[in-house]
Short mmCIF file of C-alpha atoms and ligand atoms in Angstrom, two decimals:
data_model
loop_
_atom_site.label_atom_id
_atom_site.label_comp_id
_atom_site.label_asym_id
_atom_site.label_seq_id
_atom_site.Cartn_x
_atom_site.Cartn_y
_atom_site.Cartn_z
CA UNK A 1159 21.46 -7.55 9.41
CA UNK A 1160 22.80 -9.57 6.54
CA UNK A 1161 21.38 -12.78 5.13
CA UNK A 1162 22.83 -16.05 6.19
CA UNK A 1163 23.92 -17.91 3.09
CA UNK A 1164 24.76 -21.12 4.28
CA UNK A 1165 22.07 -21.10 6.17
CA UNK A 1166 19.54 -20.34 3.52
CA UNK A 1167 21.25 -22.41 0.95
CA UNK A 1168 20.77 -25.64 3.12
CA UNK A 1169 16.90 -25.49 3.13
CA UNK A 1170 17.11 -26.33 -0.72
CA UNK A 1171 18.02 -29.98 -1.15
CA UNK A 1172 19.19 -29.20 -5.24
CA UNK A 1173 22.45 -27.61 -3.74
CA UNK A 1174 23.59 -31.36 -2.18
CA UNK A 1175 22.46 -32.88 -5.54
CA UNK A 1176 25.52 -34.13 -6.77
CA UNK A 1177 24.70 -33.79 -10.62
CA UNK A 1178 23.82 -30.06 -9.55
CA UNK A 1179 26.87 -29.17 -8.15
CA UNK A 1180 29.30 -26.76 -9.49
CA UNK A 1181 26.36 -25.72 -11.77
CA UNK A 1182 25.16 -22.04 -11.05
CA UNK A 1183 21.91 -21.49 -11.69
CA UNK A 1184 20.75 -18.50 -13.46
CA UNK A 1185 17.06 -19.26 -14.97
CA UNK A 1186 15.37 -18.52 -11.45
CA UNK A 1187 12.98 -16.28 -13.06
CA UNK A 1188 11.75 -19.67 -15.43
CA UNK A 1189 11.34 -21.66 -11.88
CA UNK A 1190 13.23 -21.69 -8.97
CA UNK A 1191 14.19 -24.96 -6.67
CA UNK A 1192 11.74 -25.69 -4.01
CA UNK A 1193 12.73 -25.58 -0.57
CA UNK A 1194 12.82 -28.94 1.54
CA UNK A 1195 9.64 -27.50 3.86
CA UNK A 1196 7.66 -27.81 0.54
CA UNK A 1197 9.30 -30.79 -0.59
CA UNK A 1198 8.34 -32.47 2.59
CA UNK A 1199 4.98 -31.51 2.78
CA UNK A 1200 4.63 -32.84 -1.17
CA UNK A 1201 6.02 -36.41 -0.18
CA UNK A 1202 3.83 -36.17 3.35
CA UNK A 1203 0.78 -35.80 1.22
CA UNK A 1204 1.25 -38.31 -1.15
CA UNK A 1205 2.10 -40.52 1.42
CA UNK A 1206 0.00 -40.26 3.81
CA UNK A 1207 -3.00 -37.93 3.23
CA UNK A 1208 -3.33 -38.91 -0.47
CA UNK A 1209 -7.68 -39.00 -0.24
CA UNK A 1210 -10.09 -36.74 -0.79
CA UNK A 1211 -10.54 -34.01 1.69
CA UNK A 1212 -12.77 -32.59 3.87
CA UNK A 1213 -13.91 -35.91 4.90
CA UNK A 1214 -14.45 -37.06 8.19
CA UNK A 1215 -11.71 -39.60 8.77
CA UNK A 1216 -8.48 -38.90 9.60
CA UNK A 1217 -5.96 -38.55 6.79
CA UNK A 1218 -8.88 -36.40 4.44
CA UNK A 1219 -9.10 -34.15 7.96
CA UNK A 1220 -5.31 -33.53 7.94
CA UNK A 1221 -5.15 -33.20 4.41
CA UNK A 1222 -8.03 -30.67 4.05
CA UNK A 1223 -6.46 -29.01 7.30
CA UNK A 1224 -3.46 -28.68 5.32
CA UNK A 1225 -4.80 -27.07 2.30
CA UNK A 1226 -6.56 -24.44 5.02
CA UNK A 1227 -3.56 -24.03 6.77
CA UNK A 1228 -1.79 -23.15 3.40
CA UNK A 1229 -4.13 -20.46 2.05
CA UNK A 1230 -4.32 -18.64 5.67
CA UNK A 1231 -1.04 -18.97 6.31
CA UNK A 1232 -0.25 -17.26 2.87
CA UNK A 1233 -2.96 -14.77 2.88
CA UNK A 1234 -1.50 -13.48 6.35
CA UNK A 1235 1.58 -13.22 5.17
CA UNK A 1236 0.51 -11.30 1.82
CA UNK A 1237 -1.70 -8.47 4.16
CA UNK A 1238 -5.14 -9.93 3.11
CA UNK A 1239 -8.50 -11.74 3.78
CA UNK A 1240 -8.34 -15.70 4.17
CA UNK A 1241 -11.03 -16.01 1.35
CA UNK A 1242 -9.26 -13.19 -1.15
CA UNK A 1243 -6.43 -16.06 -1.83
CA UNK A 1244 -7.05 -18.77 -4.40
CA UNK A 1245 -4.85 -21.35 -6.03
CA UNK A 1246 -5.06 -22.22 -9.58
CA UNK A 1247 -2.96 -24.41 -12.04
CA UNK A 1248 -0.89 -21.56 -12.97
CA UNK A 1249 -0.65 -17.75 -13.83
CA UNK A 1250 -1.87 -17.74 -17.30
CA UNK A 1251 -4.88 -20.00 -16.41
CA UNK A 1252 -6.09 -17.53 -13.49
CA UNK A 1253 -5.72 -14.56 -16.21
CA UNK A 1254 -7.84 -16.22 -18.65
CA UNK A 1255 -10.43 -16.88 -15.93
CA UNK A 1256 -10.39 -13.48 -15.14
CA UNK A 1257 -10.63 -12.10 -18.66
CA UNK A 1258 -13.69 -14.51 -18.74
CA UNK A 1259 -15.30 -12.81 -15.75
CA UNK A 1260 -14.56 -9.40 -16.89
CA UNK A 1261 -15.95 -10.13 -20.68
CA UNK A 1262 -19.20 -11.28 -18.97
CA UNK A 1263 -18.90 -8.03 -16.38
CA UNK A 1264 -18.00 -4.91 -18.98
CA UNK A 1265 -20.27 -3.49 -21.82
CA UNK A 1266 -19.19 -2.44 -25.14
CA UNK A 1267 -17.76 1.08 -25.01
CA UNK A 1268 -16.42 0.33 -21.74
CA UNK A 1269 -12.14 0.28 -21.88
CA UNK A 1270 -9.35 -1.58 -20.38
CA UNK A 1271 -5.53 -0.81 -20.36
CA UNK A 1272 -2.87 -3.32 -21.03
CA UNK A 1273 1.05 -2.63 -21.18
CA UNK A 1274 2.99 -4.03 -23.86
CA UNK A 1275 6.03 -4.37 -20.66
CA UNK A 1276 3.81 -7.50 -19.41
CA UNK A 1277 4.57 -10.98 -20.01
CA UNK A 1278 2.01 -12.72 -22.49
CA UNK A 1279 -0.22 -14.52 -19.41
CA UNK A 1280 -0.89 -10.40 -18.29
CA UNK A 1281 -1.79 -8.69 -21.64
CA UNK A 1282 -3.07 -11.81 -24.51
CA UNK A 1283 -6.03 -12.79 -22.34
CA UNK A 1284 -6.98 -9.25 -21.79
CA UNK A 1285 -6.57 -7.93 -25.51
CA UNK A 1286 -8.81 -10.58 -26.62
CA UNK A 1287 -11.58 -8.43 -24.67
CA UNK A 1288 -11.41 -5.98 -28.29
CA UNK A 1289 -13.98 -9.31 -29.56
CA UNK A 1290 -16.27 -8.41 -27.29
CA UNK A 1291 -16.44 -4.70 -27.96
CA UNK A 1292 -14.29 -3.76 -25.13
CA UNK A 1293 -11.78 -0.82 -26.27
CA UNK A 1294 -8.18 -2.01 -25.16
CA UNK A 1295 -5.64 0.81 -24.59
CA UNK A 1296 -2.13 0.41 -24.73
CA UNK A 1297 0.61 1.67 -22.14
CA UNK A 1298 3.74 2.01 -23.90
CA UNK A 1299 7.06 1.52 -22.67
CA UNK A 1300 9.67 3.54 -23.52
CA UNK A 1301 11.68 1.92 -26.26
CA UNK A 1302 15.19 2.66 -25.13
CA UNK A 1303 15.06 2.29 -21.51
CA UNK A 1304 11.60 -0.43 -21.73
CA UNK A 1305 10.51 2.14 -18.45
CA UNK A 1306 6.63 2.83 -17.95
CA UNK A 1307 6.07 5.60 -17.25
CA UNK A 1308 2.60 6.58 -14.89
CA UNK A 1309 2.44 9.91 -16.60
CA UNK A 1310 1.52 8.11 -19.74
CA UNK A 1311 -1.32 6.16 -18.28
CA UNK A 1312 -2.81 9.62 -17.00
CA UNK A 1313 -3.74 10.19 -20.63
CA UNK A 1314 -5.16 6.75 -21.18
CA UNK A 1315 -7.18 6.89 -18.15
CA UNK A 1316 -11.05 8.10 -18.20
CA UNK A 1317 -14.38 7.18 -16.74
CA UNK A 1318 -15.31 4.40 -19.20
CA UNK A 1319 -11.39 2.51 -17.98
CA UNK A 1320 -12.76 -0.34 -15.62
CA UNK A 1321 -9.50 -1.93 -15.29
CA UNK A 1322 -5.76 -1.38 -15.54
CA UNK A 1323 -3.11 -4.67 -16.18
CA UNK A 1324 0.36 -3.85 -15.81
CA UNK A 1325 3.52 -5.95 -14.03
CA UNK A 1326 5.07 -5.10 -10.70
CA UNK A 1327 8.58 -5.83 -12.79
CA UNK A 1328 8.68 -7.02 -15.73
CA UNK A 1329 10.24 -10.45 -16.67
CA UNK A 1330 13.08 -9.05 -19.04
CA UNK A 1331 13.05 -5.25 -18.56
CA UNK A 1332 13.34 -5.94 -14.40
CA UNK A 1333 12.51 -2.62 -13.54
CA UNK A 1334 10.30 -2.23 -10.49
CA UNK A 1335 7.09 -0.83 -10.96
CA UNK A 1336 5.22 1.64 -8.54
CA UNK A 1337 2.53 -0.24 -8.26
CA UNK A 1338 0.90 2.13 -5.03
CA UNK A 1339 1.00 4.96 -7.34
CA UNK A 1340 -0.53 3.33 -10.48
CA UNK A 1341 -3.42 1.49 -7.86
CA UNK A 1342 -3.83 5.28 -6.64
CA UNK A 1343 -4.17 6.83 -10.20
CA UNK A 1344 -6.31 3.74 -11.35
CA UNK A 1345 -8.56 4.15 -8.38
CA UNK A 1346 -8.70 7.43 -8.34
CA UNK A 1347 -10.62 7.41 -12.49
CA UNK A 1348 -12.71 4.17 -11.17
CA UNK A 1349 -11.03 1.56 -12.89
CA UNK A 1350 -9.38 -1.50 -10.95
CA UNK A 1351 -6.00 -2.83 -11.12
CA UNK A 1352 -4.64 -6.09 -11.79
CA UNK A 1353 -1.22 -6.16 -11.24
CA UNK A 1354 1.56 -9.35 -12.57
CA UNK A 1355 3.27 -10.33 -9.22
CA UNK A 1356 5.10 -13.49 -10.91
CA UNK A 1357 8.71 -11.69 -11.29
CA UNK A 1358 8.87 -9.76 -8.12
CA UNK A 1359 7.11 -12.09 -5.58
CA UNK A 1360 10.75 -14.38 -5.79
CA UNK A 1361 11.89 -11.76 -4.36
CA UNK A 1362 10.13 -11.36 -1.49
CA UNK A 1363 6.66 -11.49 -0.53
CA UNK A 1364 5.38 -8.14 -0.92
CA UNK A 1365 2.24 -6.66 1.47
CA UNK A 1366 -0.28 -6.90 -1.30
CA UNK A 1367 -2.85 -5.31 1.51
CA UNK A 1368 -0.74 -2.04 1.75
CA UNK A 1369 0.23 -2.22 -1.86
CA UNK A 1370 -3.29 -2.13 -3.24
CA UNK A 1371 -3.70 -3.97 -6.33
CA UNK A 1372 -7.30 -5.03 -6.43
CA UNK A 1373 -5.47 -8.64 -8.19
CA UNK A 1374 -2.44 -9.31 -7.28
CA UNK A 1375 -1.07 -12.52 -9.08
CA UNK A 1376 2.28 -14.81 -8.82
CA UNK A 1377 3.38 -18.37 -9.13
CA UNK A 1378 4.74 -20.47 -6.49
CA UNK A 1379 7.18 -22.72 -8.80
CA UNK A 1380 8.98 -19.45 -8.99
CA UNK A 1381 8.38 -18.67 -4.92
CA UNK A 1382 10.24 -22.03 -3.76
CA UNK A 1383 7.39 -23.84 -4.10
CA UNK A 1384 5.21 -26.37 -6.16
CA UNK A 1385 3.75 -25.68 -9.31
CA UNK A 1386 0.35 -23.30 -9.05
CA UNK A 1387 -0.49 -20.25 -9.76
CA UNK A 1388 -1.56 -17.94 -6.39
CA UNK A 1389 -4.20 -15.55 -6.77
CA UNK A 1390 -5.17 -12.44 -4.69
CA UNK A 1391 -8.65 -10.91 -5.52
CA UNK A 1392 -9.90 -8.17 -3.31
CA UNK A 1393 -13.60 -8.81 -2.06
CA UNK A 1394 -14.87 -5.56 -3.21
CA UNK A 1395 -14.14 -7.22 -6.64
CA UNK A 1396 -14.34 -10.27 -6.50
CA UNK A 1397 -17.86 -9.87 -5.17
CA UNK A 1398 -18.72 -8.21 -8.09
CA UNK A 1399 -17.23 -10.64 -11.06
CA UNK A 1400 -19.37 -12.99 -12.25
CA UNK A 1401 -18.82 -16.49 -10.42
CA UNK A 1402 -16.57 -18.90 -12.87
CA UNK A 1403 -17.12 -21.67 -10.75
CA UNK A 1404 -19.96 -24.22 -10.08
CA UNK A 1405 -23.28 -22.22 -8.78
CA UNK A 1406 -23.21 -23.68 -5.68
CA UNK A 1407 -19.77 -22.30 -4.77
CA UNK A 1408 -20.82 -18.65 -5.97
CA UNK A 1409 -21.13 -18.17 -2.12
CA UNK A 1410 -16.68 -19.01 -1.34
CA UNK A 1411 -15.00 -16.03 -2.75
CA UNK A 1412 -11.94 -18.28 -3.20
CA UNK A 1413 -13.75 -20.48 -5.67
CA UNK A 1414 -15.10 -18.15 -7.92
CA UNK A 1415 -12.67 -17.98 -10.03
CA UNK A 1416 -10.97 -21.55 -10.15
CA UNK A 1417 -13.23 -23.57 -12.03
CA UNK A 1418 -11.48 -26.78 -11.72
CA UNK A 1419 -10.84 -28.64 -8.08
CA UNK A 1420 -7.76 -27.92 -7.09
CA UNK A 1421 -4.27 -30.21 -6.66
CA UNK A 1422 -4.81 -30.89 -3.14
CA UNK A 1423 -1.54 -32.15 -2.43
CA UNK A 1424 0.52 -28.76 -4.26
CA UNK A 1425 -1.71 -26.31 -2.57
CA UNK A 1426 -0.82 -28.24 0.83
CA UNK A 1427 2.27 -28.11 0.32
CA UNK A 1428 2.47 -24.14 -0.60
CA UNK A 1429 2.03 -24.16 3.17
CA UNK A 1430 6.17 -25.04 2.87
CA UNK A 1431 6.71 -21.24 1.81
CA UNK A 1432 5.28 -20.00 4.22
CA UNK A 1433 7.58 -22.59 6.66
CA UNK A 1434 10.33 -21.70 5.03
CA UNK A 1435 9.58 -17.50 5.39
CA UNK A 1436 8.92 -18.35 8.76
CA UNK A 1437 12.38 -20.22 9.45
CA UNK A 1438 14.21 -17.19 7.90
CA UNK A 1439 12.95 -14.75 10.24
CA UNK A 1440 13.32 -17.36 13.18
CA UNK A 1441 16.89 -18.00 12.53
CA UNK A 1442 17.83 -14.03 11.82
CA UNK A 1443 15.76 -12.89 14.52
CA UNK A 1444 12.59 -11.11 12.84
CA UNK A 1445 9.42 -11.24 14.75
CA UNK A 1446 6.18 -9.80 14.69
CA UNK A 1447 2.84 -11.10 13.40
CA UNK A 1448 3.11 -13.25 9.60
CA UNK A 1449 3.22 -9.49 7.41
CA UNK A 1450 5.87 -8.43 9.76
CA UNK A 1451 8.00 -11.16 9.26
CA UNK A 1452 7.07 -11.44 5.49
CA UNK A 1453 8.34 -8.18 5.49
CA UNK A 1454 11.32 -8.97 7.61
CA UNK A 1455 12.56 -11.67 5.14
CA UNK A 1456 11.73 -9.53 2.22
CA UNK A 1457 14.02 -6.47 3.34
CA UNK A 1458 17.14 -9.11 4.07
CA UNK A 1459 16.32 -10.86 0.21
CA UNK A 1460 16.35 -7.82 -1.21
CA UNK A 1461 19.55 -6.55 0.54
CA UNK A 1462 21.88 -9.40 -0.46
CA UNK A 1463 20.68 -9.94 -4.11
CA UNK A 1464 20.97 -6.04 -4.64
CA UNK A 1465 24.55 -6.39 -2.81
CA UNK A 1466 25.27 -9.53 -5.73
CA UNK A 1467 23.62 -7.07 -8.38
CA UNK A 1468 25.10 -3.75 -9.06
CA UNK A 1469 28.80 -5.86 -10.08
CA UNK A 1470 26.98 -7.62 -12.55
CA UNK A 1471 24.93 -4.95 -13.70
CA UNK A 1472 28.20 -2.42 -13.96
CA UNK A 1473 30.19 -5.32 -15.59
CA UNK A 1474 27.55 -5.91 -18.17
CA UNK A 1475 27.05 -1.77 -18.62
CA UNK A 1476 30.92 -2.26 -19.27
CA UNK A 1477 30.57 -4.45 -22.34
CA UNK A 1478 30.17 -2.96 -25.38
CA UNK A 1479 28.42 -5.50 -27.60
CA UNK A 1480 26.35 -5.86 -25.18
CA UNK A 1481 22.78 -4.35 -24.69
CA UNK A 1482 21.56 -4.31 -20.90
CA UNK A 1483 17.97 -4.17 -21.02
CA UNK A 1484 16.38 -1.90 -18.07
CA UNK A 1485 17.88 -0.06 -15.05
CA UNK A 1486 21.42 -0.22 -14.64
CA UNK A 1487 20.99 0.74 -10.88
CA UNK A 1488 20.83 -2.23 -8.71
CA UNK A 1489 17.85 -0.47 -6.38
CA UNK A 1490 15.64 0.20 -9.19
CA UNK A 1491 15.57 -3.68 -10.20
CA UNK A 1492 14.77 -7.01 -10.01
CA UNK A 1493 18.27 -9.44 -9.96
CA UNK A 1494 16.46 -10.35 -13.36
CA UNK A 1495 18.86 -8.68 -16.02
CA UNK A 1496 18.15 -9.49 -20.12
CA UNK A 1497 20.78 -8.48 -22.61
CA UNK A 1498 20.76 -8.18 -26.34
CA UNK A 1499 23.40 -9.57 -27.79
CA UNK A 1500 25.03 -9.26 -31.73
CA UNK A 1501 24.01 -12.71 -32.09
CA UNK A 1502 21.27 -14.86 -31.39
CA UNK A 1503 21.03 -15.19 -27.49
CA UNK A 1504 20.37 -19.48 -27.19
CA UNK A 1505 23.80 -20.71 -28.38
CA UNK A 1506 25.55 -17.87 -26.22
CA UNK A 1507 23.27 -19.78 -23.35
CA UNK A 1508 24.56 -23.59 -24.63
CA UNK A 1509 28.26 -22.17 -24.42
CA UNK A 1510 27.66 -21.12 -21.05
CA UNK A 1511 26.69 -24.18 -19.90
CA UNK A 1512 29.56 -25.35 -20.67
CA UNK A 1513 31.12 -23.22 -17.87
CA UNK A 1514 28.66 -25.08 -15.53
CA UNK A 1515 25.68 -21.70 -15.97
CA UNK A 1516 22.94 -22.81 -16.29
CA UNK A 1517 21.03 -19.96 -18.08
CA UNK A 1518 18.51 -19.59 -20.89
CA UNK A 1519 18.19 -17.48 -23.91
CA UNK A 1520 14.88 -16.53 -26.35
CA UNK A 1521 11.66 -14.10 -26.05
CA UNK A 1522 10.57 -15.79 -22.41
CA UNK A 1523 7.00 -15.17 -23.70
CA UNK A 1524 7.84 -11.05 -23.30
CA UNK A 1525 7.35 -10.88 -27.42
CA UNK A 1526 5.77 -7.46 -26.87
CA UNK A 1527 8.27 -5.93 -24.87
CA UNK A 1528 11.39 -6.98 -27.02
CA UNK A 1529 9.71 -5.78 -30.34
CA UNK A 1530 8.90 -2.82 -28.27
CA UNK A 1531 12.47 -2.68 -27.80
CA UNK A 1532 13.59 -3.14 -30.93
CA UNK A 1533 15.08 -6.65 -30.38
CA UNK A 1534 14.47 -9.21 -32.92
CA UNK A 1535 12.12 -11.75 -31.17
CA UNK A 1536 13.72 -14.63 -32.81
CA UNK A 1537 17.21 -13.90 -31.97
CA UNK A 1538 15.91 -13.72 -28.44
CA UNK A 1539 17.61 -12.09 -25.18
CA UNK A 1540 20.05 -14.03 -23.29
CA UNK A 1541 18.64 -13.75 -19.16
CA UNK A 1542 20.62 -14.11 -16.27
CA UNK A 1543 18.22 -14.26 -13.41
CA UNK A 1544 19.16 -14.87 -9.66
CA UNK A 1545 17.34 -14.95 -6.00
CA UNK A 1546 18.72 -14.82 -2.77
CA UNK A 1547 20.10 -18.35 -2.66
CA UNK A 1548 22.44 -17.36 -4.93
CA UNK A 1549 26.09 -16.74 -3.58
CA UNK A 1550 29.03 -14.09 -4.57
CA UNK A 1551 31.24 -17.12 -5.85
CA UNK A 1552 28.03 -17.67 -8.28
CA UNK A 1553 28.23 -14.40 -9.50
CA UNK A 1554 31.89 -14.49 -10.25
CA UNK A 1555 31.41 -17.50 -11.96
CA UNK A 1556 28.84 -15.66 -13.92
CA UNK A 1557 31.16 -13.12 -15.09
CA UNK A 1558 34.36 -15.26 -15.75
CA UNK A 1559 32.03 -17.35 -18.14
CA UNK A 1560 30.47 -14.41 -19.59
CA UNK A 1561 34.17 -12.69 -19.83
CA UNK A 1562 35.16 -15.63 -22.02
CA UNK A 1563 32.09 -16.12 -24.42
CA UNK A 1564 30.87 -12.68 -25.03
C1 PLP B 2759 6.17 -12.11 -15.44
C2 PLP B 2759 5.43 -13.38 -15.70
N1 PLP B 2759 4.10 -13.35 -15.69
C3 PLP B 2759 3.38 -14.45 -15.90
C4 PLP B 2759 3.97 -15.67 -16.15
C5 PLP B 2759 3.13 -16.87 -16.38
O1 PLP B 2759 3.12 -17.68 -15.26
P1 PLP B 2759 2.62 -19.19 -15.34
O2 PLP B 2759 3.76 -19.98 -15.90
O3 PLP B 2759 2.32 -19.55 -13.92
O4 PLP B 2759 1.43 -19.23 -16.21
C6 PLP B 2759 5.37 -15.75 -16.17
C7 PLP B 2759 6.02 -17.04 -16.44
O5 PLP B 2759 7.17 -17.13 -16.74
C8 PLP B 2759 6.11 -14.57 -15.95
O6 PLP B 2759 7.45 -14.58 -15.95
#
């Protein structure tokens, strides 16, 4: 079964934007467009349910219905517990919440492991543990290829490691991470895993359940919807964490660690993604309970981008002032793809746009990983990132643009 383009493409109200038009757009992993389930749901709420919830009257009882319907409906899909979902305001404010909760949790002596693969919001907040006494550890990548490799965390790993931060792909290496097999090796010396879901979860909603991250993290402006930041913490953790929240919400695993009340109307309206996973599987046939179809949709994403990947990927292996960072195999991958170019990579971007790509170029908050890499932060990497909205004419635009300005 292959995706249906057209059919996907017309749940996303940017493609019948007139200004938008012709313009192919290749900064999905910045943010992608929001599909019209979420949109509607966003302009619902403000219209109509715009009060405080969990109220008695009517529009707070549909609102705060909403917001319920939202995290369950998301939680299902995702393989876990109602309560082990929370929403906060983004990514990197849930990680420095967390890193809170685990200063307050570890002792001095104690260790934690941090890759320098990871996009700033995954590794920053947890380095700054070293103030408190906590040893930090550092999984390397491999400075060619930017590959982790789980062998090297075997060495890193001991009885005082309490927790181990790494990404399930990496926002400019795009490499896909085993995250199963880390969890398992992690586990397996005591210490618990938070894993960086924000590049792969575009891609496809993975079953954090089976995975087996004990945090799994990712941010719906990048999932087709509004802009928070979505949150899986495992009970047998999250039980354990000290409570970020007010004292009298210690009890609500989901508010332990959002501190602030939440955007009622964008967590409502996350409820759109799970809509639109739902009308994906409805109109190519997938059924089973919300993981199986999650699953469903995920397999069919993942089949068309890597069908729009490997040309790209082999045209860019092609070039030969051009550096393709990561995997040149369209399986092992995210359709994320940075490349180091001879010159600085924002100007290559501007000329682009001239060819109606809309693309981006700089560190994209990966400093670590570039220097790692040996790429010159401030001449940046130019990143052409795609989802499965994107089309095969999109990608030949791509490469007739890139064919003229590289
Ligand atoms: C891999 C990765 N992790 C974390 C983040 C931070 O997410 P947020 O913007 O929600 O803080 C980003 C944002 O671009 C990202 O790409």
């Amino acid at each position: 079964m292959t995706l249906d383009i057209e059919y996907v493409r017309a749940q996303f109200p940017a493609f019948e934007v007139p200004a938008l038009k012709g313009q192919a757009f290749f900064e999905n992993a910045g943010g992608s467009y929001t599909s019209r389930f979420v949109i509607e749901r966003l302009e619902r709420f403000y219209r109509e349910r715009k009060v405080q919830p969990y109220a008695p009257y009517e529009a707070s009882r549909l609102g705060g219905e909403e917001m319920d319907e939202a995290r369950a409906r998301l939680a299902a899909m995702l393989g876990v517990a109602n309560d082990e979902l929370s929403f906060g305001p983004s990514t990197t404010q849930n990680t420095y919440v967390l890193a809170q909760a685990f200063r307050q949790w570890m002792r001095p002596g104690e260790a934690i492991v941090v890759t320098n693969q990871d996009h700033e919001a995954n590794t920053g907040p947890w380095r700054r543990l070293a103030e408190a006494g906590i040893e930090v550890r550092e999984w390397k990548i491999d400075p060619e290829t930017g590959h982790l490799d789980p062998a090297a965390l075997e060495d890193l790993l001991d009885e005082s490691v309490r927790l181990v931060c790494f990404p399930h792909c990496s926002n400019v290496v795009g490499e896909v991470n085993p995250v199963t097999e880390i969890t398992v090796m992690a586990h397996a010396a005591g210490a618990f895993v938070c894993c960086d879901g924000v590049s792969y979860a575009p891609h496809g909603f993975p079953n954090v359940g089976e995975l087996g991250p004990d945090i799994y993290l990712f941010s719906s402006y990048k999932t087709y919807g509004p802009h928070q930041g979505i949150m899986v913490i495992r009970r047998e953790l999250g039980e354990q964490l000290p409570n970020q929240g007010h004292y009298f919400n210690a009890g609500t695993l989901y508010k332990r660690f959002t501190p602030a009340g939440p955007d009622h109307a964008q967590v409502a309206a996350c409820a759109g993604m799970a809509d639109y996973i739902d009308a994906l599987a409805g109109h190519h046939g997938i059924s089973g309970d919300a993981a199986a179809r999650a699953a469903g949709v995920h397999d069919l994403m993942r089949g068309h981008e890597v069908a729009l990947l490997q040309p790209l990927l082999d045209y860019l292996s092609s070039k030969n002032a051009v550096r393709l960072l990561g995997p040149t195999a369209a399986e092992r991958r995210a359709p994320t793809v940075a490349v180091e170019l001879q010159e600085a990579a924002e100007p290559v971007a501007a000329r682009l746009a001239a060819h109606g790509i809309m693309a981006g170029g700089g560190d994209f908050y990966a400093v670590r990983a570039l220097q790692a890499m040996g790429v010159d932060a401030d001449k940046g990497v130019l990143r052409l990132s795609f989802v499965h909205y994107t089309s095969e004419a999109e990608i030949a635009q791509l490469i007739g643009a890139l064919d003229r300005e590289l």
